[in-house]
């Protein structure tokens, strides 16, 4: 049965309302759905229908291609001046001496550790502290680029940039231009959380607002540069708040076209001030991924961040609209292990990532941060390389 036949079969079921059938028809015809239609879809569609529609779009855009990259993270500090209730970092300010605050030299050493490895990206994100200011980060980016010019620097979010530019008394436009000149290549999607002020003020009251987050991305896009976007879902927000968030992203994307990837981030409840809020189910996770794929018709990619979801659930999302599962990461992020993810030491070899994708019948494609294809692994077999702890990929000889 083709995907469209499957959707038609699901729509024929007597429990599917006329309005839901109409919305599904729009999705199949490539038409944009409104926020009101989005709410009906979220409330009425079961996981089977939502997933089939999202998969239809995913396959129309990318076929079976499933992207990953080879990257590592640097988290400059796990202490933060802000007090986001969902974050396992924010409590650290009270016991700052137990946390870490890396110096410039320590961070450069981390970059050098990867000198002989084929990574294409360093992802830098962490807490916000006064010593990490304009001078610090522009010097850090310059030094990384001097050392390894082709390494893509994907760093910091509007949360840091708003704080840094305010302290330096410069506008967002001036600040982002300085960052670009220093070597920043792209911006990750963090810090977005939930834009709706009713929820944002309860969970992330003191950092940049939703409007400021969007304004900084807009300035960055105006420089011809790319970025990602996230949502933190599955806590005290409802479907309307999620749709409001996605709607603002879709509108900005219509204006600039600068977003590459959307990454829904599942709220994890360990060791933070919202530990009393239960985590949502895997069914709810899959619905959120599928809904994002359907609603954000002007985003090329939807990514599942496996260190947060766990690798089995990340694998499942590939049938629910997701076409990207981030990177090898090499155990260099602590955000999610601290917040309760089942991935306590997130690291996957290229072989593991490729197999994860193959096991669900998709095509593994290594990409760089801007989605240029580095290697198509469809016909690649692996041989253990005894020289080092990794694996070498060898093309199959026909
Ligand atoms: O902004 C913090 C989230 C984000 C928790 O752009 C939490 O490629 C769940 O944005 N439960 C930072 N989430 C990470 C991020 C990211 C990750 C991977 C790839 C990309 C990309 C971006 O982590 C924060 C916040 O939303 N976060 N605490 C928690 N308890
Ligand atoms: Fe700080 Fe970011 Fe955590 Fe908020 S989410 S407390 S800004 S590290």
mmCIF file with all atom_site columns, C-alpha atoms and ligand atoms in Angstrom, residues 73 86-88 121 123 125 154 157 187-193 207 228-232 263 265-270 272 303 305 308 326 335-336 339, ligand 1:
data_model
loop_
_atom_site.group_PDB
_atom_site.id
_atom_site.type_symbol
_atom_site.label_atom_id
_atom_site.label_alt_id
_atom_site.label_comp_id
_atom_site.label_asym_id
_atom_site.label_entity_id
_atom_site.label_seq_id
_atom_site.pdbx_PDB_ins_code
_atom_site.Cartn_x
_atom_site.Cartn_y
_atom_site.Cartn_z
_atom_site.occupancy
_atom_site.B_iso_or_equiv
_atom_site.pdbx_formal_charge
_atom_site.auth_seq_id
_atom_site.auth_comp_id
_atom_site.auth_asym_id
_atom_site.auth_atom_id
_atom_site.pdbx_PDB_model_num
ATOM   1  C CA  . UNK A 1 73  ? 30.087 19.930 21.945 1.00 0.00 ? 73  UNK A CA  1
ATOM   2  C CA  . UNK A 1 86  ? 13.307 23.417 33.812 1.00 0.00 ? 86  UNK A CA  1
ATOM   3  C CA  . UNK A 1 87  ? 17.078 23.601 33.674 1.00 0.00 ? 87  UNK A CA  1
ATOM   4  C CA  . UNK A 1 88  ? 19.362 21.404 35.704 1.00 0.00 ? 88  UNK A CA  1
ATOM   5  C CA  . UNK A 1 121 ? 31.259 20.949 13.538 1.00 0.00 ? 121 UNK A CA  1
ATOM   6  C CA  . UNK A 1 123 ? 28.572 23.097 18.885 1.00 0.00 ? 123 UNK A CA  1
ATOM   7  C CA  . UNK A 1 125 ? 26.416 26.181 24.264 1.00 0.00 ? 125 UNK A CA  1
ATOM   8  C CA  . UNK A 1 154 ? 27.806 26.633 15.631 1.00 0.00 ? 154 UNK A CA  1
ATOM   9  C CA  . UNK A 1 157 ? 21.930 31.333 21.392 1.00 0.00 ? 157 UNK A CA  1
ATOM   10 C CA  . UNK A 1 187 ? 23.515 29.640 15.460 1.00 0.00 ? 187 UNK A CA  1
ATOM   11 C CA  . UNK A 1 188 ? 21.995 26.584 17.160 1.00 0.00 ? 188 UNK A CA  1
ATOM   12 C CA  . UNK A 1 189 ? 18.318 26.559 18.047 1.00 0.00 ? 189 UNK A CA  1
ATOM   13 C CA  . UNK A 1 190 ? 18.453 26.716 21.849 1.00 0.00 ? 190 UNK A CA  1
ATOM   14 C CA  . UNK A 1 191 ? 16.922 29.217 24.222 1.00 0.00 ? 191 UNK A CA  1
ATOM   15 C CA  . UNK A 1 192 ? 13.601 29.370 22.369 1.00 0.00 ? 192 UNK A CA  1
ATOM   16 C CA  . UNK A 1 193 ? 11.746 27.291 24.992 1.00 0.00 ? 193 UNK A CA  1
ATOM   17 C CA  . UNK A 1 207 ? 16.218 35.674 30.214 1.00 0.00 ? 207 UNK A CA  1
ATOM   18 C CA  . UNK A 1 228 ? 18.156 26.406 13.825 1.00 0.00 ? 228 UNK A CA  1
ATOM   19 C CA  . UNK A 1 229 ? 15.083 26.666 16.028 1.00 0.00 ? 229 UNK A CA  1
ATOM   20 C CA  . UNK A 1 230 ? 13.781 24.588 18.938 1.00 0.00 ? 230 UNK A CA  1
ATOM   21 C CA  . UNK A 1 231 ? 10.753 24.285 21.187 1.00 0.00 ? 231 UNK A CA  1
ATOM   22 C CA  . UNK A 1 232 ? 10.788 22.905 24.724 1.00 0.00 ? 232 UNK A CA  1
ATOM   23 C CA  . UNK A 1 263 ? 14.272 20.521 16.783 1.00 0.00 ? 263 UNK A CA  1
ATOM   24 C CA  . UNK A 1 265 ? 13.109 19.204 22.688 1.00 0.00 ? 265 UNK A CA  1
ATOM   25 C CA  . UNK A 1 266 ? 11.264 16.991 25.165 1.00 0.00 ? 266 UNK A CA  1
ATOM   26 C CA  . UNK A 1 267 ? 11.186 18.341 28.719 1.00 0.00 ? 267 UNK A CA  1
ATOM   27 C CA  . UNK A 1 268 ? 13.112 16.027 31.065 1.00 0.00 ? 268 UNK A CA  1
ATOM   28 C CA  . UNK A 1 269 ? 12.345 16.367 34.745 1.00 0.00 ? 269 UNK A CA  1
ATOM   29 C CA  . UNK A 1 270 ? 15.338 15.202 36.768 1.00 0.00 ? 270 UNK A CA  1
ATOM   30 C CA  . UNK A 1 272 ? 15.429 20.752 38.269 1.00 0.00 ? 272 UNK A CA  1
ATOM   31 C CA  . UNK A 1 303 ? 15.646 16.871 13.729 1.00 0.00 ? 303 UNK A CA  1
ATOM   32 C CA  . UNK A 1 305 ? 18.129 15.063 19.159 1.00 0.00 ? 305 UNK A CA  1
ATOM   33 C CA  . UNK A 1 308 ? 17.634 13.778 24.861 1.00 0.00 ? 308 UNK A CA  1
ATOM   34 C CA  . UNK A 1 326 ? 22.063 15.217 14.844 1.00 0.00 ? 326 UNK A CA  1
ATOM   35 C CA  . UNK A 1 335 ? 22.660 19.029 29.517 1.00 0.00 ? 335 UNK A CA  1
ATOM   36 C CA  . UNK A 1 336 ? 20.487 15.972 29.064 1.00 0.00 ? 336 UNK A CA  1
ATOM   37 C CA  . UNK A 1 339 ? 18.173 16.446 33.237 1.00 0.00 ? 339 UNK A CA  1
HETATM 38 O O1  . LIG B 2 .   ? 17.619 25.880 25.273 1.00 0.00 ? 1   LIG B O1  1
HETATM 39 C C1  . LIG B 2 .   ? 17.503 22.589 29.112 1.00 0.00 ? 1   LIG B C1  1
HETATM 40 C C2  . LIG B 2 .   ? 17.017 22.648 26.603 1.00 0.00 ? 1   LIG B C2  1
HETATM 41 C C3  . LIG B 2 .   ? 18.404 23.581 25.102 1.00 0.00 ? 1   LIG B C3  1
HETATM 42 C C4  . LIG B 2 .   ? 16.233 20.919 29.682 1.00 0.00 ? 1   LIG B C4  1
HETATM 43 O O2  . LIG B 2 .   ? 20.512 23.624 17.053 1.00 0.00 ? 1   LIG B O2  1
HETATM 44 C C5  . LIG B 2 .   ? 16.169 21.070 28.299 1.00 0.00 ? 1   LIG B C5  1
HETATM 45 O O3  . LIG B 2 .   ? 21.352 21.755 16.375 1.00 0.00 ? 1   LIG B O3  1
HETATM 46 C C6  . LIG B 2 .   ? 14.736 19.311 28.158 1.00 0.00 ? 1   LIG B C6  1
HETATM 47 O O4  . LIG B 2 .   ? 19.096 23.897 21.927 1.00 0.00 ? 1   LIG B O4  1
HETATM 48 N N1  . LIG B 2 .   ? 14.730 19.127 29.491 1.00 0.00 ? 1   LIG B N1  1
HETATM 49 C C7  . LIG B 2 .   ? 19.839 23.604 24.572 1.00 0.00 ? 1   LIG B C7  1
HETATM 50 N N2  . LIG B 2 .   ? 15.429 20.280 27.543 1.00 0.00 ? 1   LIG B N2  1
HETATM 51 C C8  . LIG B 2 .   ? 20.109 22.507 23.551 1.00 0.00 ? 1   LIG B C8  1
HETATM 52 C C9  . LIG B 2 .   ? 19.745 22.908 22.147 1.00 0.00 ? 1   LIG B C9  1
HETATM 53 C C10 . LIG B 2 .   ? 20.163 22.073 20.986 1.00 0.00 ? 1   LIG B C10 1
HETATM 54 C C11 . LIG B 2 .   ? 20.478 20.744 21.179 1.00 0.00 ? 1   LIG B C11 1
HETATM 55 C C12 . LIG B 2 .   ? 20.888 20.006 20.063 1.00 0.00 ? 1   LIG B C12 1
HETATM 56 C C13 . LIG B 2 .   ? 21.006 20.540 18.801 1.00 0.00 ? 1   LIG B C13 1
HETATM 57 C C14 . LIG B 2 .   ? 20.693 21.879 18.629 1.00 0.00 ? 1   LIG B C14 1
HETATM 58 C C15 . LIG B 2 .   ? 20.860 22.473 17.280 1.00 0.00 ? 1   LIG B C15 1
HETATM 59 C C16 . LIG B 2 .   ? 20.254 22.657 19.717 1.00 0.00 ? 1   LIG B C16 1
HETATM 60 O O5  . LIG B 2 .   ? 18.248 22.462 25.963 1.00 0.00 ? 1   LIG B O5  1
HETATM 61 C C17 . LIG B 2 .   ? 17.943 24.725 25.949 1.00 0.00 ? 1   LIG B C17 1
HETATM 62 C C18 . LIG B 2 .   ? 16.707 24.137 26.584 1.00 0.00 ? 1   LIG B C18 1
HETATM 63 O O6  . LIG B 2 .   ? 15.593 24.300 25.744 1.00 0.00 ? 1   LIG B O6  1
HETATM 64 N N3  . LIG B 2 .   ? 16.951 22.118 27.979 1.00 0.00 ? 1   LIG B N3  1
HETATM 65 N N4  . LIG B 2 .   ? 17.086 21.856 30.163 1.00 0.00 ? 1   LIG B N4  1
HETATM 66 C C19 . LIG B 2 .   ? 15.459 19.891 30.288 1.00 0.00 ? 1   LIG B C19 1
HETATM 67 N N5  . LIG B 2 .   ? 15.427 19.707 31.611 1.00 0.00 ? 1   LIG B N5  1
#
